[in-house]
Amino acid sequence: MINIEDKKQCCGCSACVQRCPKQCIVMKEDEEGFLYPVVDKDVCIDCNLCEQVCPVLRQREEREPLDVYAAFNKNEEVRMQSSSGGVFTALAESIIKEGGVVFGARFNEDWEVVHDYVETVEGLSAFRGSKYVQSRIGCTFSQAEQFLKQGRKVLFSGTPCQIAGLKLFLRKEYENLLSVDFICHGVPSPGVWRQYLNEFIAHQGNKKNSVFSPSKPIVLNSIRDISRIEFRNKRLGWKKYSFALTLSVPDGHGAKNTVLLSEPYNKNIFMKGFLADLYLRPSCYACPSKCLKSGSDVTIGDYWGIQNVKPEIDDDKGICCTIVNTSKGVSHVSRIDMDKVISSYKEVFQGNPALIKSALLSDKRSEFYKHYPNKFVQFISHETRLPIDIQCKMWIYNLLLNLKLVK
């Protein structure tokens, strides 16, 4: 039976919950805001199926990819709506057009991140864009299995550990399954994300950081006043992306105004804490699925550093590194219509160390959770502030960069 003694030993994929024949395992949120399996020992029959599908206990071998590309979607609108180059959408559209089903992460009505599936090209828009929160898998492994047994093509996208969990859950290879994971830095706490949004509603709605500079204070009544969230808005470019919220707020006359609130990623409190590794899941500091161990057919991600290795295709609109791991992946990638340039695993790794390295455990993480949920915004503001000498150097560098005196 699953017994979590060290929280680093659980990635929260929910494979054990869905495979249990007695349905005696449930996911419960801990004090850090992460979900962990809890077993009803009175109902458990010690069949050990839960242990057989655990990606931490049953890790795969490290792999080398078959092909690597720098790529982007030819549809400019799709590309701009995507975090990087829109390759996921190109792969997903090909599955949908063949009568298939696509699984991915979306926001629900309360702006929590959940896994779901769609069967239309229009439905794919909900899956576009990075969501820097661990998703609730729910029963999607079981749903995918049902579609696969019916003979339908399925694309399942998720974090490497989620794909590893799916593969173990299925217990066999399906030719009609295309599994797609992404280069993962680590997953932040859903509880911290929820608390951040609550504090935003309570305290930050009146800040004058809107690009529209509203003349009247913005008064938010609830989380439902948020109509769109983008962790990676490209208004200022792909490399200088912004965290953006679109609000739909009453104008006092029965109608609603649409207002965009946008902050550069290095100014936004939630993003600063995420990038400082303050509230990643404990397993992310000892990830069981690095080095392409998840078993995915295709791995995608931002091609950070593209300006150094393929400057001729860098237009700051987003380039996706497309790492093809299996012959099935080769077949699917070769059929989709996208612009791509041959690259290498080594070139991708130079800008994406998260491919093979787990996040470093911050010595401030435990201190953060002492302040959570109270005053955690103040803690992040203080602990992620750069020293004055570094701020001065960055200001001078950016000035020289704008004057085109440095590259």
mmCIF file of C-alpha atoms in Angstrom:
data_model
loop_
_atom_site.group_PDB
_atom_site.id
_atom_site.type_symbol
_atom_site.label_atom_id
_atom_site.label_comp_id
_atom_site.label_asym_id
_atom_site.label_seq_id
_atom_site.Cartn_x
_atom_site.Cartn_y
_atom_site.Cartn_z
ATOM 1 C CA MET A 1 0.000 0.000 0.000
ATOM 2 C CA ILE A 2 1.058 3.581 -0.613
ATOM 3 C CA ASN A 3 2.506 5.065 2.558
ATOM 4 C CA ILE A 4 4.077 8.511 2.186
ATOM 5 C CA GLU A 5 6.770 8.874 4.852
ATOM 6 C CA ASP A 6 8.871 11.405 2.914
ATOM 7 C CA LYS A 7 6.900 13.869 0.784
ATOM 8 C CA LYS A 8 9.685 13.877 -1.795
ATOM 9 C CA GLN A 9 8.507 10.352 -2.607
ATOM 10 C CA CYS A 10 5.176 11.489 -4.099
ATOM 11 C CA CYS A 11 4.747 13.609 -7.225
ATOM 12 C CA GLY A 12 0.953 13.812 -6.923
ATOM 13 C CA CYS A 13 0.128 12.168 -10.277
ATOM 14 C CA SER A 14 -2.963 10.368 -8.851
ATOM 15 C CA ALA A 15 -2.208 7.132 -10.732
ATOM 16 C CA CYS A 16 -2.594 5.182 -7.479
ATOM 17 C CA VAL A 17 -6.005 6.718 -6.793
ATOM 18 C CA GLN A 18 -7.352 5.777 -10.213
ATOM 19 C CA ARG A 19 -5.882 2.253 -10.316
ATOM 20 C CA CYS A 20 -7.070 1.164 -6.855
ATOM 21 C CA PRO A 21 -9.723 -1.563 -7.374
ATOM 22 C CA LYS A 22 -11.388 -0.797 -4.029
ATOM 23 C CA GLN A 23 -11.354 2.997 -4.522
ATOM 24 C CA CYS A 24 -9.950 3.360 -1.036
ATOM 25 C CA ILE A 25 -7.382 6.085 -1.887
ATOM 26 C CA VAL A 26 -8.236 9.774 -1.988
ATOM 27 C CA MET A 27 -6.105 12.871 -2.582
ATOM 28 C CA LYS A 28 -6.030 15.336 0.327
ATOM 29 C CA GLU A 29 -4.397 18.755 0.516
ATOM 30 C CA ASP A 30 -1.625 19.259 3.049
ATOM 31 C CA GLU A 31 -0.564 22.416 4.877
ATOM 32 C CA GLU A 32 1.618 23.489 1.930
ATOM 33 C CA GLY A 33 -1.282 23.322 -0.512
ATOM 34 C CA PHE A 34 -0.293 20.085 -2.321
ATOM 35 C CA LEU A 35 -2.363 16.931 -2.807
ATOM 36 C CA TYR A 36 -1.202 13.572 -1.413
ATOM 37 C CA PRO A 37 -2.841 10.121 -1.454
ATOM 38 C CA VAL A 38 -4.422 8.896 1.763
ATOM 39 C CA VAL A 39 -5.384 5.211 2.077
ATOM 40 C CA ASP A 40 -8.387 3.883 3.967
ATOM 41 C CA LYS A 41 -6.599 0.934 5.583
ATOM 42 C CA ASP A 42 -9.882 -0.683 6.652
ATOM 43 C CA VAL A 43 -10.883 -1.124 2.998
ATOM 44 C CA CYS A 44 -7.430 -1.770 1.457
ATOM 45 C CA ILE A 45 -6.867 -5.396 0.329
ATOM 46 C CA ASP A 46 -3.043 -5.055 -0.028
ATOM 47 C CA CYS A 47 -3.085 -5.827 -3.755
ATOM 48 C CA ASN A 48 -0.137 -3.431 -4.219
ATOM 49 C CA LEU A 49 -1.470 -2.126 -7.528
ATOM 50 C CA CYS A 50 -0.981 1.383 -6.188
ATOM 51 C CA GLU A 51 2.739 0.761 -5.782
ATOM 52 C CA GLN A 52 2.978 -0.775 -9.261
ATOM 53 C CA VAL A 53 1.775 2.465 -10.907
ATOM 54 C CA CYS A 54 3.871 4.893 -8.838
ATOM 55 C CA PRO A 55 6.399 6.777 -11.049
ATOM 56 C CA VAL A 56 8.652 7.377 -8.039
ATOM 57 C CA LEU A 57 8.853 3.683 -7.112
ATOM 58 C CA ARG A 58 8.935 2.471 -10.752
ATOM 59 C CA GLN A 59 11.318 4.815 -12.531
ATOM 60 C CA ARG A 60 12.269 4.284 -16.182
ATOM 61 C CA GLU A 61 15.717 4.447 -17.721
ATOM 62 C CA GLU A 62 17.255 7.681 -18.990
ATOM 63 C CA ARG A 63 16.955 8.184 -22.756
ATOM 64 C CA GLU A 64 18.491 10.060 -25.672
ATOM 65 C CA PRO A 65 16.121 11.643 -28.219
ATOM 66 C CA LEU A 66 15.810 10.534 -31.849
ATOM 67 C CA ASP A 67 15.327 14.033 -33.302
ATOM 68 C CA VAL A 68 15.467 17.602 -32.003
ATOM 69 C CA TYR A 69 14.043 20.702 -33.684
ATOM 70 C CA ALA A 70 13.611 24.404 -33.135
ATOM 71 C CA ALA A 71 10.056 24.946 -34.340
ATOM 72 C CA PHE A 72 7.032 27.236 -34.366
ATOM 73 C CA ASN A 73 3.446 27.187 -35.585
ATOM 74 C CA LYS A 74 2.811 28.845 -38.940
ATOM 75 C CA ASN A 75 -0.462 30.280 -37.621
ATOM 76 C CA GLU A 76 0.618 33.637 -36.155
ATOM 77 C CA GLU A 77 -2.460 33.981 -33.946
ATOM 78 C CA VAL A 78 -1.986 30.541 -32.382
ATOM 79 C CA ARG A 79 1.703 31.212 -31.894
ATOM 80 C CA MET A 80 1.081 34.475 -30.045
ATOM 81 C CA GLN A 81 -1.494 32.803 -27.792
ATOM 82 C CA SER A 82 0.994 30.060 -26.915
ATOM 83 C CA SER A 83 3.782 30.271 -24.349
ATOM 84 C CA SER A 84 6.491 29.401 -26.833
ATOM 85 C CA GLY A 85 6.005 28.393 -30.465
ATOM 86 C CA GLY A 86 2.585 26.723 -30.587
ATOM 87 C CA VAL A 87 3.836 23.210 -31.414
ATOM 88 C CA PHE A 88 1.426 21.603 -28.924
ATOM 89 C CA THR A 89 -1.534 23.038 -30.840
ATOM 90 C CA ALA A 90 -0.177 21.734 -34.145
ATOM 91 C CA LEU A 91 0.174 18.221 -32.693
ATOM 92 C CA ALA A 92 -3.243 18.396 -31.008
ATOM 93 C CA GLU A 93 -5.036 19.616 -34.136
ATOM 94 C CA SER A 94 -3.734 16.657 -36.109
ATOM 95 C CA ILE A 95 -5.177 14.266 -33.498
ATOM 96 C CA ILE A 96 -8.543 16.058 -33.402
ATOM 97 C CA LYS A 97 -8.829 16.033 -37.207
ATOM 98 C CA GLU A 98 -8.413 12.254 -37.135
ATOM 99 C CA GLY A 99 -11.348 11.920 -34.762
ATOM 100 C CA GLY A 100 -9.210 11.804 -31.659
ATOM 101 C CA VAL A 101 -9.277 13.252 -28.150
ATOM 102 C CA VAL A 102 -6.790 15.650 -26.539
ATOM 103 C CA PHE A 103 -6.081 15.884 -22.799
ATOM 104 C CA GLY A 104 -4.431 18.903 -21.230
ATOM 105 C CA ALA A 105 -4.487 21.404 -18.360
ATOM 106 C CA ARG A 106 -7.000 24.254 -18.192
ATOM 107 C CA PHE A 107 -8.417 26.705 -15.675
ATOM 108 C CA ASN A 108 -11.804 25.978 -14.118
ATOM 109 C CA GLU A 109 -14.335 28.640 -13.144
ATOM 110 C CA ASP A 110 -12.443 29.335 -9.896
ATOM 111 C CA TRP A 111 -9.085 29.637 -11.706
ATOM 112 C CA GLU A 112 -7.790 26.360 -10.332
ATOM 113 C CA VAL A 113 -5.775 24.261 -12.788
ATOM 114 C CA VAL A 114 -7.406 20.946 -13.706
ATOM 115 C CA HIS A 115 -6.840 18.273 -16.335
ATOM 116 C CA ASP A 116 -9.590 17.744 -18.882
ATOM 117 C CA TYR A 117 -10.162 16.603 -22.467
ATOM 118 C CA VAL A 118 -11.591 18.172 -25.625
ATOM 119 C CA GLU A 119 -12.749 16.769 -28.943
ATOM 120 C CA THR A 120 -12.806 19.953 -31.052
ATOM 121 C CA VAL A 121 -10.125 22.233 -32.468
ATOM 122 C CA GLU A 122 -11.875 25.205 -30.850
ATOM 123 C CA GLY A 123 -11.589 23.572 -27.441
ATOM 124 C CA LEU A 124 -7.789 23.502 -27.646
ATOM 125 C CA SER A 125 -7.546 27.198 -26.790
ATOM 126 C CA ALA A 126 -8.189 26.381 -23.109
ATOM 127 C CA PHE A 127 -5.024 24.245 -23.048
ATOM 128 C CA ARG A 128 -2.728 26.846 -24.612
ATOM 129 C CA GLY A 129 -0.300 28.776 -22.471
ATOM 130 C CA SER A 130 1.750 27.756 -19.453
ATOM 131 C CA LYS A 131 -0.038 27.325 -16.138
ATOM 132 C CA TYR A 132 2.495 27.471 -13.338
ATOM 133 C CA VAL A 133 0.400 25.489 -10.862
ATOM 134 C CA GLN A 134 0.174 21.734 -10.359
ATOM 135 C CA SER A 135 -2.982 20.503 -12.054
ATOM 136 C CA ARG A 136 -5.569 18.205 -10.549
ATOM 137 C CA ILE A 137 -5.455 15.058 -12.704
ATOM 138 C CA GLY A 138 -8.821 13.832 -11.441
ATOM 139 C CA CYS A 139 -9.959 10.733 -13.348
ATOM 140 C CA THR A 140 -8.365 11.628 -16.690
ATOM 141 C CA PHE A 141 -6.055 8.570 -16.752
ATOM 142 C CA SER A 142 -9.140 6.355 -16.587
ATOM 143 C CA GLN A 143 -10.935 8.444 -19.219
ATOM 144 C CA ALA A 144 -7.942 8.223 -21.556
ATOM 145 C CA GLU A 145 -7.832 4.446 -21.085
ATOM 146 C CA GLN A 146 -11.492 4.164 -22.076
ATOM 147 C CA PHE A 147 -10.935 6.167 -25.270
ATOM 148 C CA LEU A 148 -7.855 4.103 -26.138
ATOM 149 C CA LYS A 149 -9.738 0.822 -25.684
ATOM 150 C CA GLN A 150 -12.427 2.182 -28.015
ATOM 151 C CA GLY A 151 -9.749 2.568 -30.667
ATOM 152 C CA ARG A 152 -9.744 6.370 -30.711
ATOM 153 C CA LYS A 153 -6.525 8.326 -31.008
ATOM 154 C CA VAL A 154 -5.546 10.122 -27.816
ATOM 155 C CA LEU A 155 -3.003 12.876 -27.171
ATOM 156 C CA PHE A 156 -2.269 13.207 -23.477
ATOM 157 C CA SER A 157 -0.157 16.172 -22.393
ATOM 158 C CA GLY A 158 1.198 16.865 -18.923
ATOM 159 C CA THR A 159 4.268 17.199 -16.749
ATOM 160 C CA PRO A 160 6.911 14.456 -17.072
ATOM 161 C CA CYS A 161 5.816 12.834 -13.809
ATOM 162 C CA GLN A 162 2.168 12.873 -14.937
ATOM 163 C CA ILE A 163 3.093 11.164 -18.204
ATOM 164 C CA ALA A 164 5.184 8.619 -16.288
ATOM 165 C CA GLY A 165 2.178 7.961 -14.051
ATOM 166 C CA LEU A 166 -0.133 7.602 -17.061
ATOM 167 C CA LYS A 167 2.193 5.080 -18.734
ATOM 168 C CA LEU A 168 2.349 2.948 -15.579
ATOM 169 C CA PHE A 169 -1.397 3.248 -15.048
ATOM 170 C CA LEU A 170 -2.157 1.941 -18.554
ATOM 171 C CA ARG A 171 0.101 -1.112 -18.005
ATOM 172 C CA LYS A 172 0.599 -1.544 -21.776
ATOM 173 C CA GLU A 173 1.649 0.434 -24.807
ATOM 174 C CA TYR A 174 -1.136 1.764 -27.021
ATOM 175 C CA GLU A 175 -0.278 2.551 -30.626
ATOM 176 C CA ASN A 176 -3.136 5.087 -30.691
ATOM 177 C CA LEU A 177 -1.684 7.099 -27.761
ATOM 178 C CA LEU A 178 0.593 10.099 -28.320
ATOM 179 C CA SER A 179 2.086 11.245 -25.018
ATOM 180 C CA VAL A 180 3.517 14.771 -24.822
ATOM 181 C CA ASP A 181 5.316 16.258 -21.838
ATOM 182 C CA PHE A 182 7.235 19.492 -21.438
ATOM 183 C CA ILE A 183 10.481 20.697 -19.933
ATOM 184 C CA CYS A 184 9.432 21.211 -16.333
ATOM 185 C CA HIS A 185 11.101 23.534 -13.853
ATOM 186 C CA GLY A 186 8.804 22.280 -11.082
ATOM 187 C CA VAL A 187 5.173 22.728 -10.060
ATOM 188 C CA PRO A 188 4.091 25.435 -7.589
ATOM 189 C CA SER A 189 1.545 24.829 -4.865
ATOM 190 C CA PRO A 190 -2.155 25.095 -5.819
ATOM 191 C CA GLY A 191 -2.774 26.337 -2.275
ATOM 192 C CA VAL A 192 -0.285 29.198 -2.647
ATOM 193 C CA TRP A 193 -1.814 30.077 -6.032
ATOM 194 C CA ARG A 194 -5.285 30.200 -4.455
ATOM 195 C CA GLN A 195 -4.005 32.398 -1.632
ATOM 196 C CA TYR A 196 -2.260 34.708 -4.101
ATOM 197 C CA LEU A 197 -5.484 35.237 -6.053
ATOM 198 C CA ASN A 198 -7.442 35.861 -2.856
ATOM 199 C CA GLU A 199 -4.925 38.513 -1.766
ATOM 200 C CA PHE A 200 -5.004 40.030 -5.218
ATOM 201 C CA ILE A 201 -8.766 40.364 -5.044
ATOM 202 C CA ALA A 202 -8.602 41.802 -1.526
ATOM 203 C CA HIS A 203 -5.636 44.155 -1.818
ATOM 204 C CA GLN A 204 -4.245 44.570 -5.316
ATOM 205 C CA GLY A 205 -7.278 45.409 -7.412
ATOM 206 C CA ASN A 206 -6.804 49.135 -6.844
ATOM 207 C CA LYS A 207 -3.163 49.339 -7.881
ATOM 208 C CA LYS A 208 -2.516 51.520 -10.898
ATOM 209 C CA ASN A 209 -0.612 48.911 -12.878
ATOM 210 C CA SER A 210 -3.171 48.606 -15.647
ATOM 211 C CA VAL A 211 -1.934 49.287 -19.143
ATOM 212 C CA PHE A 212 -5.190 51.178 -19.658
ATOM 213 C CA SER A 213 -4.613 53.395 -16.590
ATOM 214 C CA PRO A 214 -8.272 53.562 -15.556
ATOM 215 C CA SER A 215 -9.385 56.910 -14.203
ATOM 216 C CA LYS A 216 -11.465 55.260 -11.506
ATOM 217 C CA PRO A 217 -10.239 52.704 -8.931
ATOM 218 C CA ILE A 218 -10.856 49.087 -9.917
ATOM 219 C CA VAL A 219 -13.143 47.419 -7.405
ATOM 220 C CA LEU A 220 -13.127 43.624 -7.581
ATOM 221 C CA ASN A 221 -15.984 41.780 -5.932
ATOM 222 C CA SER A 222 -14.767 38.201 -6.375
ATOM 223 C CA ILE A 223 -12.483 35.928 -8.302
ATOM 224 C CA ARG A 224 -15.215 35.653 -10.939
ATOM 225 C CA ASP A 225 -14.357 39.224 -12.010
ATOM 226 C CA ILE A 226 -11.229 37.738 -13.616
ATOM 227 C CA SER A 227 -11.989 36.717 -17.196
ATOM 228 C CA ARG A 228 -8.501 35.629 -18.346
ATOM 229 C CA ILE A 229 -5.130 34.770 -16.799
ATOM 230 C CA GLU A 230 -1.879 34.580 -18.750
ATOM 231 C CA PHE A 231 1.336 33.554 -17.061
ATOM 232 C CA ARG A 232 3.226 34.266 -20.274
ATOM 233 C CA ASN A 233 1.710 37.267 -22.060
ATOM 234 C CA LYS A 234 3.891 38.289 -25.038
ATOM 235 C CA ARG A 235 2.846 41.936 -25.240
ATOM 236 C CA LEU A 236 6.435 42.963 -24.457
ATOM 237 C CA GLY A 237 7.901 40.013 -26.350
ATOM 238 C CA TRP A 238 8.542 36.325 -25.725
ATOM 239 C CA LYS A 239 11.724 36.786 -23.707
ATOM 240 C CA LYS A 240 10.319 39.646 -21.585
ATOM 241 C CA TYR A 241 6.975 38.011 -20.983
ATOM 242 C CA SER A 242 4.429 39.382 -18.536
ATOM 243 C CA PHE A 243 1.983 37.976 -16.028
ATOM 244 C CA ALA A 244 -1.386 39.376 -17.114
ATOM 245 C CA LEU A 245 -4.948 39.273 -15.838
ATOM 246 C CA THR A 246 -7.928 40.455 -17.831
ATOM 247 C CA LEU A 247 -10.685 41.754 -15.592
ATOM 248 C CA SER A 248 -14.336 42.245 -16.385
ATOM 249 C CA VAL A 249 -15.543 44.763 -13.793
ATOM 250 C CA PRO A 250 -18.830 46.679 -13.364
ATOM 251 C CA ASP A 251 -18.797 50.285 -14.614
ATOM 252 C CA GLY A 252 -21.595 51.384 -12.274
ATOM 253 C CA HIS A 253 -24.170 51.578 -15.065
ATOM 254 C CA GLY A 254 -25.063 47.919 -15.432
ATOM 255 C CA ALA A 255 -22.348 47.178 -17.989
ATOM 256 C CA LYS A 256 -18.808 45.897 -17.579
ATOM 257 C CA ASN A 257 -15.417 47.251 -18.523
ATOM 258 C CA THR A 258 -12.565 45.041 -19.667
ATOM 259 C CA VAL A 259 -9.308 45.983 -18.005
ATOM 260 C CA LEU A 260 -5.871 44.415 -18.460
ATOM 261 C CA LEU A 261 -3.506 44.313 -15.501
ATOM 262 C CA SER A 262 0.001 43.370 -16.531
ATOM 263 C CA GLU A 263 3.348 43.002 -14.736
ATOM 264 C CA PRO A 264 6.732 41.841 -16.095
ATOM 265 C CA TYR A 265 7.446 38.343 -14.825
ATOM 266 C CA ASN A 266 10.291 39.591 -12.632
ATOM 267 C CA LYS A 267 7.968 42.055 -10.881
ATOM 268 C CA ASN A 268 4.983 39.803 -10.228
ATOM 269 C CA ILE A 269 4.924 38.376 -6.698
ATOM 270 C CA PHE A 270 3.694 34.889 -7.600
ATOM 271 C CA MET A 271 6.174 34.500 -10.458
ATOM 272 C CA LYS A 272 9.059 35.762 -8.314
ATOM 273 C CA GLY A 273 8.338 33.148 -5.647
ATOM 274 C CA PHE A 274 7.967 30.419 -8.279
ATOM 275 C CA LEU A 275 11.234 31.274 -10.033
ATOM 276 C CA ALA A 276 12.983 31.435 -6.647
ATOM 277 C CA ASP A 277 11.794 27.837 -5.976
ATOM 278 C CA LEU A 278 10.070 28.855 -2.740
ATOM 279 C CA TYR A 279 6.928 26.756 -3.121
ATOM 280 C CA LEU A 280 7.604 23.908 -5.515
ATOM 281 C CA ARG A 281 6.337 20.427 -4.656
ATOM 282 C CA PRO A 282 8.922 18.567 -2.503
ATOM 283 C CA SER A 283 9.327 15.880 -5.206
ATOM 284 C CA CYS A 284 10.407 18.575 -7.682
ATOM 285 C CA TYR A 285 13.699 18.877 -5.814
ATOM 286 C CA ALA A 286 14.318 15.170 -6.531
ATOM 287 C CA CYS A 287 12.334 14.691 -9.750
ATOM 288 C CA PRO A 288 11.935 11.027 -10.799
ATOM 289 C CA SER A 289 11.350 11.880 -14.463
ATOM 290 C CA LYS A 290 14.354 13.949 -15.597
ATOM 291 C CA CYS A 291 16.538 12.953 -18.580
ATOM 292 C CA LEU A 292 13.452 11.971 -20.641
ATOM 293 C CA LYS A 293 12.601 9.147 -18.197
ATOM 294 C CA SER A 294 8.858 9.820 -18.406
ATOM 295 C CA GLY A 295 8.365 7.608 -21.468
ATOM 296 C CA SER A 296 6.781 10.417 -23.502
ATOM 297 C CA ASP A 297 6.781 10.339 -27.301
ATOM 298 C CA VAL A 298 7.490 14.065 -27.627
ATOM 299 C CA THR A 299 8.919 16.638 -25.201
ATOM 300 C CA ILE A 300 8.321 20.326 -25.887
ATOM 301 C CA GLY A 301 9.369 23.572 -24.236
ATOM 302 C CA ASP A 302 10.672 27.086 -24.694
ATOM 303 C CA TYR A 303 13.860 27.177 -26.712
ATOM 304 C CA TRP A 304 15.677 29.487 -24.315
ATOM 305 C CA GLY A 305 18.981 30.624 -25.785
ATOM 306 C CA ILE A 306 17.783 30.321 -29.367
ATOM 307 C CA GLN A 307 19.404 33.713 -30.076
ATOM 308 C CA ASN A 308 22.784 32.106 -29.410
ATOM 309 C CA VAL A 309 22.417 28.937 -31.477
ATOM 310 C CA LYS A 310 19.862 29.796 -34.210
ATOM 311 C CA PRO A 311 19.704 33.621 -34.305
ATOM 312 C CA GLU A 312 18.350 33.617 -37.851
ATOM 313 C CA ILE A 313 14.948 32.307 -36.679
ATOM 314 C CA ASP A 314 14.680 34.301 -33.454
ATOM 315 C CA ASP A 315 11.969 36.941 -33.913
ATOM 316 C CA ASP A 316 11.047 37.135 -30.184
ATOM 317 C CA LYS A 317 7.590 35.702 -30.849
ATOM 318 C CA GLY A 318 8.387 32.312 -29.350
ATOM 319 C CA ILE A 319 10.398 29.303 -30.480
ATOM 320 C CA CYS A 320 9.639 25.800 -29.269
ATOM 321 C CA CYS A 321 12.249 23.108 -28.795
ATOM 322 C CA THR A 322 10.693 19.868 -30.014
ATOM 323 C CA ILE A 323 12.429 16.757 -28.695
ATOM 324 C CA VAL A 324 11.237 13.580 -30.412
ATOM 325 C CA ASN A 325 11.793 10.492 -28.261
ATOM 326 C CA THR A 326 10.106 7.579 -30.074
ATOM 327 C CA SER A 327 9.398 6.350 -33.586
ATOM 328 C CA LYS A 328 5.735 7.148 -32.970
ATOM 329 C CA GLY A 329 6.749 10.690 -32.124
ATOM 330 C CA VAL A 330 8.824 10.909 -35.307
ATOM 331 C CA SER A 331 5.787 9.886 -37.348
ATOM 332 C CA HIS A 332 3.501 12.492 -35.757
ATOM 333 C CA VAL A 333 6.006 15.370 -35.864
ATOM 334 C CA SER A 334 6.831 14.685 -39.512
ATOM 335 C CA ARG A 335 3.148 15.024 -40.464
ATOM 336 C CA ILE A 336 2.330 18.353 -38.814
ATOM 337 C CA ASP A 337 2.649 21.625 -40.713
ATOM 338 C CA MET A 338 5.114 23.847 -38.845
ATOM 339 C CA ASP A 339 8.345 25.687 -39.478
ATOM 340 C CA LYS A 340 11.221 23.711 -38.010
ATOM 341 C CA VAL A 341 15.017 23.729 -38.068
ATOM 342 C CA ILE A 342 17.167 20.757 -37.062
ATOM 343 C CA SER A 343 18.867 21.230 -33.703
ATOM 344 C CA SER A 344 20.512 19.036 -31.069
ATOM 345 C CA TYR A 345 19.886 17.866 -27.518
ATOM 346 C CA LYS A 346 23.079 19.600 -26.405
ATOM 347 C CA GLU A 347 21.972 22.950 -27.876
ATOM 348 C CA VAL A 348 18.596 22.725 -26.153
ATOM 349 C CA PHE A 349 20.138 21.780 -22.806
ATOM 350 C CA GLN A 350 22.363 24.886 -22.787
ATOM 351 C CA GLY A 351 19.294 27.056 -22.170
ATOM 352 C CA ASN A 352 17.164 24.408 -20.450
ATOM 353 C CA PRO A 353 19.091 22.716 -17.614
ATOM 354 C CA ALA A 354 15.727 21.578 -16.199
ATOM 355 C CA LEU A 355 15.834 18.828 -18.827
ATOM 356 C CA ILE A 356 18.195 16.824 -16.645
ATOM 357 C CA LYS A 357 18.527 18.722 -13.363
ATOM 358 C CA SER A 358 15.982 19.013 -10.567
ATOM 359 C CA ALA A 359 15.305 22.364 -8.940
ATOM 360 C CA LEU A 360 17.613 23.254 -6.069
ATOM 361 C CA LEU A 361 15.965 23.225 -2.663
ATOM 362 C CA SER A 362 15.968 26.822 -1.479
ATOM 363 C CA ASP A 363 17.152 27.384 2.078
ATOM 364 C CA LYS A 364 14.318 29.925 2.313
ATOM 365 C CA ARG A 365 11.550 27.450 1.497
ATOM 366 C CA SER A 366 10.891 26.371 5.081
ATOM 367 C CA GLU A 367 10.988 30.003 6.172
ATOM 368 C CA PHE A 368 8.415 30.847 3.500
ATOM 369 C CA TYR A 369 5.968 28.291 4.850
ATOM 370 C CA LYS A 370 6.359 29.717 8.342
ATOM 371 C CA HIS A 371 4.817 32.908 6.925
ATOM 372 C CA TYR A 372 2.246 31.121 4.783
ATOM 373 C CA PRO A 373 -0.581 31.910 4.401
ATOM 374 C CA ASN A 374 -0.151 35.105 6.432
ATOM 375 C CA LYS A 375 2.225 37.778 5.123
ATOM 376 C CA PHE A 376 3.598 35.550 2.397
ATOM 377 C CA VAL A 377 3.411 38.394 -0.140
ATOM 378 C CA GLN A 378 5.596 40.567 2.097
ATOM 379 C CA PHE A 379 8.006 37.665 2.581
ATOM 380 C CA ILE A 380 8.440 37.111 -1.173
ATOM 381 C CA SER A 381 8.881 40.834 -1.774
ATOM 382 C CA HIS A 382 11.652 41.001 0.799
ATOM 383 C CA GLU A 383 13.445 37.733 0.074
ATOM 384 C CA THR A 384 13.545 38.104 -3.721
ATOM 385 C CA ARG A 385 14.757 41.712 -3.725
ATOM 386 C CA LEU A 386 18.062 42.012 -5.587
ATOM 387 C CA PRO A 387 21.027 43.664 -3.863
ATOM 388 C CA ILE A 388 21.493 47.313 -4.850
ATOM 389 C CA ASP A 389 24.780 46.628 -6.682
ATOM 390 C CA ILE A 390 23.120 44.005 -8.871
ATOM 391 C CA GLN A 391 20.194 46.357 -9.565
ATOM 392 C CA CYS A 392 22.635 49.062 -10.685
ATOM 393 C CA LYS A 393 24.505 46.666 -12.957
ATOM 394 C CA MET A 394 21.254 45.498 -14.543
ATOM 395 C CA TRP A 395 20.105 49.098 -15.077
ATOM 396 C CA ILE A 396 23.391 49.986 -16.787
ATOM 397 C CA TYR A 397 23.303 46.819 -18.906
ATOM 398 C CA ASN A 398 19.726 47.466 -20.064
ATOM 399 C CA LEU A 399 20.628 51.056 -20.908
ATOM 400 C CA LEU A 400 23.577 49.904 -23.022
ATOM 401 C CA LEU A 401 21.360 47.265 -24.597
ATOM 402 C CA ASN A 402 18.735 49.854 -25.589
ATOM 403 C CA LEU A 403 21.485 52.059 -27.032
ATOM 404 C CA LYS A 404 22.707 49.007 -28.979
ATOM 405 C CA LEU A 405 26.171 49.343 -27.443
ATOM 406 C CA VAL A 406 26.113 45.681 -26.314
ATOM 407 C CA LYS A 407 24.503 42.544 -27.737
#
